[in-house]
């Protein structure tokens, strides 16, 4: 390294011990394009002497070749390692860096500023405790600054450093600094942030980065590094009720069956009672097994194997919990969704919902509202597009265990995965659970005409009578024994086009052919499940693209 600690040279074991005892702070830098996020972290690494000799030589060469500082050191190149990043002078992917000072260890995530990389920013923010939000002093608050601030609050970060950068380009104007702070505080008031610390900076020149700058005699607050070193990291979730999602059932031989996983919250000891969230069965912990031997206690963050006193059914995806404080266990979570895919959300389409260790099919049934990141206004919308944020209700094929995201990040978050491309299309943060009957349903029964022949098909006309509000309408045909023929009115097709769905309950497999015929003719999609009484078919409409005059979606949905 450019500067070695004397302790490393004299006593490496003592140095490693001192590093082990230091606290760790995870933080991110975010904000709009060209606000100086990569330069700020690069300067921190440089000034904290965390640049190796070979890195220093490469940095000097790269700065002359592709840097933006006219041959001077371009600190951003310490983070922007991809060729595309260096060519364009932007950050594309999240870059993680470790550094330490005499007081604390840090893991920092440099996140992209462009709107199309918002999904990358959410990934970096998901584990951070502090957000350093940069603002270009010349430009003030921009759309992406607001977007990142909202996302920061959404993923549970409560402490923000408002780093007003490039103060040297406005001659360290105090009034301009104060105006930006006022604008940000006004915008962030509804976000529920616990603290906002504003610091005037010049990341390129080092003003107020490590030491107080003589160019800002009017500023008496902390420097950036002093804030990061002295920030009181909030207590972890060891005091919360016990949670351990089961990652794997370890069965090496007939005499051992253990349940492996990382403890997401709380503390567990042998003889403690634990509850299986799905079944409600309660047992006692017999052993806490690790590679280094059995433990007398395990806490949040530790990966362990628990053996239980009783033979109860526990599988991968189950959650072991405290019996007196169980998690939510339901099929209908309500959550914030951050949409991360180019294709918009399709209401009614089946996605894979992945929680801590569980994967279950599910669908988004309703968009409550979409958030305008500029004004924080809640707007009605039929779907979510790339980088849009909204509150949605989901319907899962089976109940799963989860907490609210505010209570526990690990057990209150999930992702949506496209079943066919395996792409992650959305990140979700659970707000609450809705009752099983939350859906807006309208049941329509079609009676057989008196005296009609059993040999003739029963015609079902789907029109206004099959429409009930918004959400899901229900048509129960389990009592109809005859073959079916469906017809759809324009009003009904418009109803499906707004993101609503129709649930058809059929008596047998033969009746499914009529639904398939309707879907094919009207360019609709459907998905079906077998039930105890017959078939349950969900009929809905996806957005349809046209290629060479033909519809891209053939309407089968299968």
Coordinates of C-alpha atoms in Angstrom, one line a residue, residues 209-513:
X209 CA -13.4 15.5 3.0
X210 CA -10.9 14.6 5.6
X211 CA -10.0 18.0 7.2
X212 CA -12.0 21.2 7.6
X213 CA -11.6 23.4 4.5
X214 CA -10.3 27.0 4.9
X215 CA -12.6 27.8 2.0
X216 CA -15.7 27.3 4.1
X217 CA -15.1 29.3 7.3
X218 CA -18.9 29.7 7.6
X219 CA -19.4 25.9 8.0
X220 CA -18.9 24.5 11.5
X221 CA -20.2 20.9 11.0
X222 CA -18.2 17.7 10.6
X223 CA -16.1 16.7 7.7
X224 CA -17.3 13.7 5.7
X225 CA -14.8 11.2 7.2
X226 CA -15.4 12.5 10.7
X227 CA -19.1 11.9 10.3
X228 CA -18.6 8.4 8.9
X229 CA -16.2 7.5 11.7
X230 CA -18.4 8.9 14.6
X231 CA -21.8 7.9 13.3
X232 CA -23.5 5.7 15.9
X233 CA -24.4 2.5 14.1
X234 CA -27.9 1.4 15.3
X235 CA -28.2 -1.8 17.2
X236 CA -28.6 -4.9 15.1
X237 CA -31.7 -7.1 15.2
X238 CA -30.4 -9.5 17.8
X239 CA -33.1 -8.3 20.2
X240 CA -35.9 -9.0 17.8
X241 CA -37.9 -12.2 17.8
X242 CA -36.1 -15.2 16.5
X243 CA -36.2 -15.9 12.8
X244 CA -34.3 -18.5 10.8
X245 CA -35.3 -19.3 7.2
X246 CA -34.4 -22.9 6.4
X247 CA -31.9 -23.1 3.6
X248 CA -31.2 -26.8 3.6
X249 CA -32.2 -30.0 5.5
X250 CA -29.0 -31.7 6.4
X251 CA -29.4 -35.5 6.5
X252 CA -25.9 -37.1 6.3
X253 CA -27.0 -40.4 7.9
X254 CA -30.0 -42.0 9.7
X255 CA -29.1 -40.6 13.1
X256 CA -28.9 -36.9 12.2
X257 CA -31.3 -34.4 10.7
X258 CA -30.5 -30.8 11.0
X259 CA -31.9 -27.6 9.6
X260 CA -29.4 -25.2 8.1
X261 CA -29.8 -21.5 7.6
X262 CA -28.6 -18.0 8.5
X263 CA -30.3 -16.5 11.5
X264 CA -32.2 -13.4 10.3
X265 CA -33.1 -12.0 13.7
X266 CA -33.0 -12.8 17.4
X267 CA -31.0 -15.3 19.5
X268 CA -31.4 -19.0 20.0
X269 CA -30.0 -21.4 22.6
X270 CA -30.4 -25.1 23.2
X271 CA -33.7 -25.9 24.9
X272 CA -35.4 -22.8 23.4
X273 CA -38.8 -23.5 21.9
X274 CA -39.1 -22.8 18.2
X275 CA -42.1 -22.8 15.9
X276 CA -42.5 -23.8 12.3
X277 CA -44.3 -20.8 10.8
X278 CA -46.1 -22.8 8.1
X279 CA -47.5 -25.6 10.3
X280 CA -47.5 -24.0 13.7
X281 CA -45.8 -27.1 15.2
X282 CA -43.5 -26.3 18.2
X283 CA -40.4 -28.1 19.3
X284 CA -37.2 -27.5 21.3
X285 CA -33.7 -26.9 20.0
X286 CA -31.5 -29.9 20.8
X287 CA -28.2 -28.7 19.4
X288 CA -26.7 -25.7 17.6
X289 CA -24.2 -27.3 15.2
X290 CA -21.4 -25.5 13.4
X291 CA -18.2 -26.7 11.7
X292 CA -16.2 -25.6 14.7
X293 CA -18.4 -27.5 17.2
X294 CA -21.7 -27.0 19.0
X295 CA -22.6 -23.6 20.3
X296 CA -24.3 -22.5 23.5
X297 CA -25.8 -19.5 21.7
X298 CA -26.3 -18.3 18.2
X299 CA -27.4 -14.8 17.1
X300 CA -28.5 -12.9 14.0
X301 CA -26.0 -13.1 11.2
X302 CA -24.6 -16.6 12.1
X303 CA -25.0 -19.5 9.8
X304 CA -25.8 -22.6 11.9
X305 CA -27.5 -26.0 11.8
X306 CA -30.3 -26.6 14.4
X307 CA -31.4 -30.0 15.5
X308 CA -34.8 -30.3 17.1
X309 CA -36.0 -32.6 20.0
X310 CA -39.0 -33.8 18.0
X311 CA -39.5 -35.3 14.6
X312 CA -41.5 -32.6 12.8
X313 CA -41.8 -31.7 9.2
X314 CA -39.5 -28.9 8.2
X315 CA -38.4 -28.2 4.6
X316 CA -36.4 -25.8 2.6
X317 CA -38.3 -22.5 2.5
X318 CA -39.9 -22.9 5.9
X319 CA -39.1 -20.5 8.7
X320 CA -38.2 -21.4 12.3
X321 CA -39.5 -18.6 14.6
X322 CA -40.1 -17.6 18.2
X323 CA -43.3 -19.3 19.3
X324 CA -44.6 -16.2 21.1
X325 CA -43.9 -13.8 18.3
X326 CA -44.6 -15.5 15.0
X327 CA -44.3 -13.8 11.6
X328 CA -47.1 -13.0 9.2
X329 CA -48.2 -16.1 7.3
X330 CA -50.5 -15.3 4.4
X331 CA -51.1 -15.5 0.7
X332 CA -51.8 -11.8 0.1
X333 CA -48.9 -9.5 1.0
X334 CA -49.1 -5.8 0.2
X335 CA -45.8 -4.3 -0.8
X336 CA -43.8 -1.6 -2.3
X337 CA -42.6 -2.7 -5.8
X338 CA -39.6 -1.3 -7.6
X339 CA -40.0 -2.5 -11.2
X340 CA -36.6 -3.4 -12.8
X341 CA -37.5 -4.8 -16.2
X342 CA -37.9 -3.3 -19.7
X343 CA -41.2 -5.1 -20.1
X344 CA -44.0 -3.6 -17.9
X345 CA -45.7 -5.4 -15.1
X346 CA -48.6 -7.7 -16.3
X347 CA -51.4 -7.9 -13.8
X348 CA -52.5 -11.6 -13.5
X349 CA -49.3 -13.0 -15.0
X350 CA -47.6 -15.6 -12.8
X351 CA -44.2 -14.7 -11.6
X352 CA -41.9 -16.6 -9.1
X353 CA -41.9 -14.8 -5.7
X354 CA -38.6 -15.4 -4.0
X355 CA -38.3 -14.6 -0.3
X356 CA -35.3 -15.4 1.9
X357 CA -35.2 -19.1 1.0
X358 CA -38.7 -19.9 -0.4
X359 CA -39.8 -19.7 -4.0
X360 CA -43.6 -19.8 -4.8
X361 CA -45.6 -18.8 -7.8
X362 CA -47.7 -15.7 -7.4
X363 CA -49.2 -12.8 -9.3
X364 CA -49.7 -9.1 -8.8
X365 CA -53.5 -8.6 -8.6
X366 CA -53.8 -4.9 -8.1
X367 CA -51.7 -1.7 -8.3
X368 CA -52.9 0.5 -5.4
X369 CA -50.9 3.5 -6.7
X370 CA -47.7 4.6 -8.4
X371 CA -45.4 7.2 -6.7
X372 CA -44.3 10.3 -8.6
X373 CA -40.7 10.6 -7.3
X374 CA -40.6 14.3 -8.1
X375 CA -43.6 15.3 -5.9
X376 CA -44.2 12.0 -3.9
X377 CA -47.7 12.2 -5.2
X378 CA -49.7 9.0 -5.4
X379 CA -51.1 8.4 -8.8
X380 CA -53.4 5.7 -10.3
X381 CA -51.9 3.5 -13.0
X382 CA -52.8 0.2 -14.6
X383 CA -49.2 -1.1 -14.4
X384 CA -45.6 -0.4 -13.6
X385 CA -42.9 0.4 -16.1
X386 CA -39.1 0.3 -15.8
X387 CA -37.8 2.0 -12.7
X388 CA -41.4 2.9 -11.5
X389 CA -42.3 2.5 -7.9
X390 CA -45.7 1.6 -6.6
X391 CA -47.7 -0.2 -3.9
X392 CA -49.2 -3.5 -5.1
X393 CA -51.1 -6.4 -3.8
X394 CA -50.0 -9.9 -4.5
X395 CA -51.7 -13.3 -4.6
X396 CA -49.5 -16.3 -3.9
X397 CA -50.2 -19.9 -4.7
X398 CA -49.5 -20.9 -1.1
X399 CA -49.1 -19.0 2.2
X400 CA -45.5 -17.9 3.1
X401 CA -44.0 -16.5 6.2
X402 CA -42.7 -12.9 6.2
X403 CA -42.3 -9.9 8.4
X404 CA -42.9 -6.3 7.4
X405 CA -39.8 -4.7 5.8
X406 CA -39.6 -2.1 8.5
X407 CA -39.3 -4.8 11.1
X408 CA -36.8 -7.0 9.3
X409 CA -35.1 -6.4 6.0
X410 CA -34.2 -10.0 5.5
X411 CA -37.6 -11.5 6.1
X412 CA -39.6 -8.6 4.7
X413 CA -38.2 -8.4 1.2
X414 CA -38.6 -10.4 -1.9
X415 CA -38.0 -10.4 -5.6
X416 CA -40.2 -11.3 -8.6
X417 CA -38.6 -13.5 -11.2
X418 CA -39.9 -14.1 -14.7
X419 CA -40.6 -17.9 -15.1
X420 CA -39.3 -18.1 -18.6
X421 CA -36.3 -15.8 -18.8
X422 CA -35.3 -16.2 -15.2
X423 CA -34.8 -12.4 -15.1
X424 CA -35.4 -10.5 -11.9
X425 CA -38.2 -8.1 -12.8
X426 CA -38.9 -6.4 -9.5
X427 CA -37.8 -5.9 -5.9
X428 CA -40.5 -5.8 -3.2
X429 CA -40.7 -4.6 0.4
X430 CA -43.6 -6.0 2.4
X431 CA -45.9 -3.3 4.0
X432 CA -48.6 -5.5 5.5
X433 CA -50.8 -8.5 4.6
X434 CA -54.3 -8.3 3.3
X435 CA -57.0 -10.8 4.3
X436 CA -57.7 -13.7 2.1
X437 CA -60.9 -12.2 0.8
X438 CA -59.4 -8.8 0.0
X439 CA -60.0 -9.1 -3.7
X440 CA -62.8 -7.2 -5.3
X441 CA -65.0 -10.1 -6.6
X442 CA -68.3 -10.1 -8.2
X443 CA -69.9 -13.5 -8.6
X444 CA -72.2 -14.2 -11.6
X445 CA -74.1 -17.4 -12.0
X446 CA -75.5 -18.3 -15.4
X447 CA -78.6 -20.5 -15.1
X448 CA -79.5 -23.1 -17.7
X449 CA -82.6 -22.3 -19.7
X450 CA -85.6 -24.3 -18.7
X451 CA -86.3 -27.1 -21.1
X452 CA -83.0 -26.8 -22.9
X453 CA -81.6 -29.9 -24.4
X454 CA -78.6 -31.4 -22.6
X455 CA -77.1 -32.1 -26.0
X456 CA -76.9 -28.4 -27.0
X457 CA -74.0 -26.2 -25.8
X458 CA -74.6 -23.6 -23.2
X459 CA -73.7 -20.1 -24.5
X460 CA -72.1 -17.8 -22.0
X461 CA -72.0 -14.1 -23.0
X462 CA -69.4 -12.1 -21.1
X463 CA -70.6 -8.6 -20.9
X464 CA -71.4 -5.9 -18.2
X465 CA -73.1 -8.5 -16.0
X466 CA -69.7 -10.3 -15.6
X467 CA -68.0 -7.1 -14.5
X468 CA -67.8 -6.2 -10.8
X469 CA -65.7 -3.1 -9.9
X470 CA -62.0 -3.5 -10.2
X471 CA -59.7 -6.5 -9.6
X472 CA -61.2 -10.0 -10.0
X473 CA -64.7 -11.0 -11.2
X474 CA -65.9 -14.5 -10.7
X475 CA -68.0 -16.7 -12.9
X476 CA -69.0 -20.0 -11.4
X477 CA -69.8 -22.7 -13.9
X478 CA -69.2 -25.8 -11.8
X479 CA -73.0 -26.5 -11.8
X480 CA -73.2 -26.5 -15.6
X481 CA -72.9 -30.0 -17.1
X482 CA -73.3 -29.2 -20.8
X483 CA -70.5 -28.1 -23.2
X484 CA -69.8 -24.4 -23.2
X485 CA -69.5 -21.7 -25.9
X486 CA -68.2 -18.3 -24.9
X487 CA -68.8 -14.9 -26.5
X488 CA -67.3 -11.6 -25.3
X489 CA -68.7 -8.1 -25.6
X490 CA -66.5 -5.1 -26.3
X491 CA -67.2 -3.7 -22.8
X492 CA -65.8 -6.9 -21.3
X493 CA -62.7 -6.8 -23.4
X494 CA -62.1 -3.2 -22.4
X495 CA -62.5 -4.3 -18.8
X496 CA -59.7 -6.8 -19.2
X497 CA -57.6 -4.3 -21.0
X498 CA -57.5 -2.1 -17.9
X499 CA -55.7 -4.8 -16.0
X500 CA -58.8 -6.6 -14.5
X501 CA -59.2 -10.3 -14.5
X502 CA -61.9 -12.9 -14.7
X503 CA -61.9 -16.1 -12.7
X504 CA -63.8 -18.9 -14.2
X505 CA -64.7 -22.0 -12.2
X506 CA -65.2 -24.9 -14.5
X507 CA -66.7 -28.4 -13.9
X508 CA -64.3 -30.5 -16.1
X509 CA -61.5 -30.5 -18.6
X510 CA -63.8 -30.5 -21.6
X511 CA -65.1 -27.0 -20.7
X512 CA -61.5 -25.7 -20.8
X513 CA -61.5 -26.0 -24.6

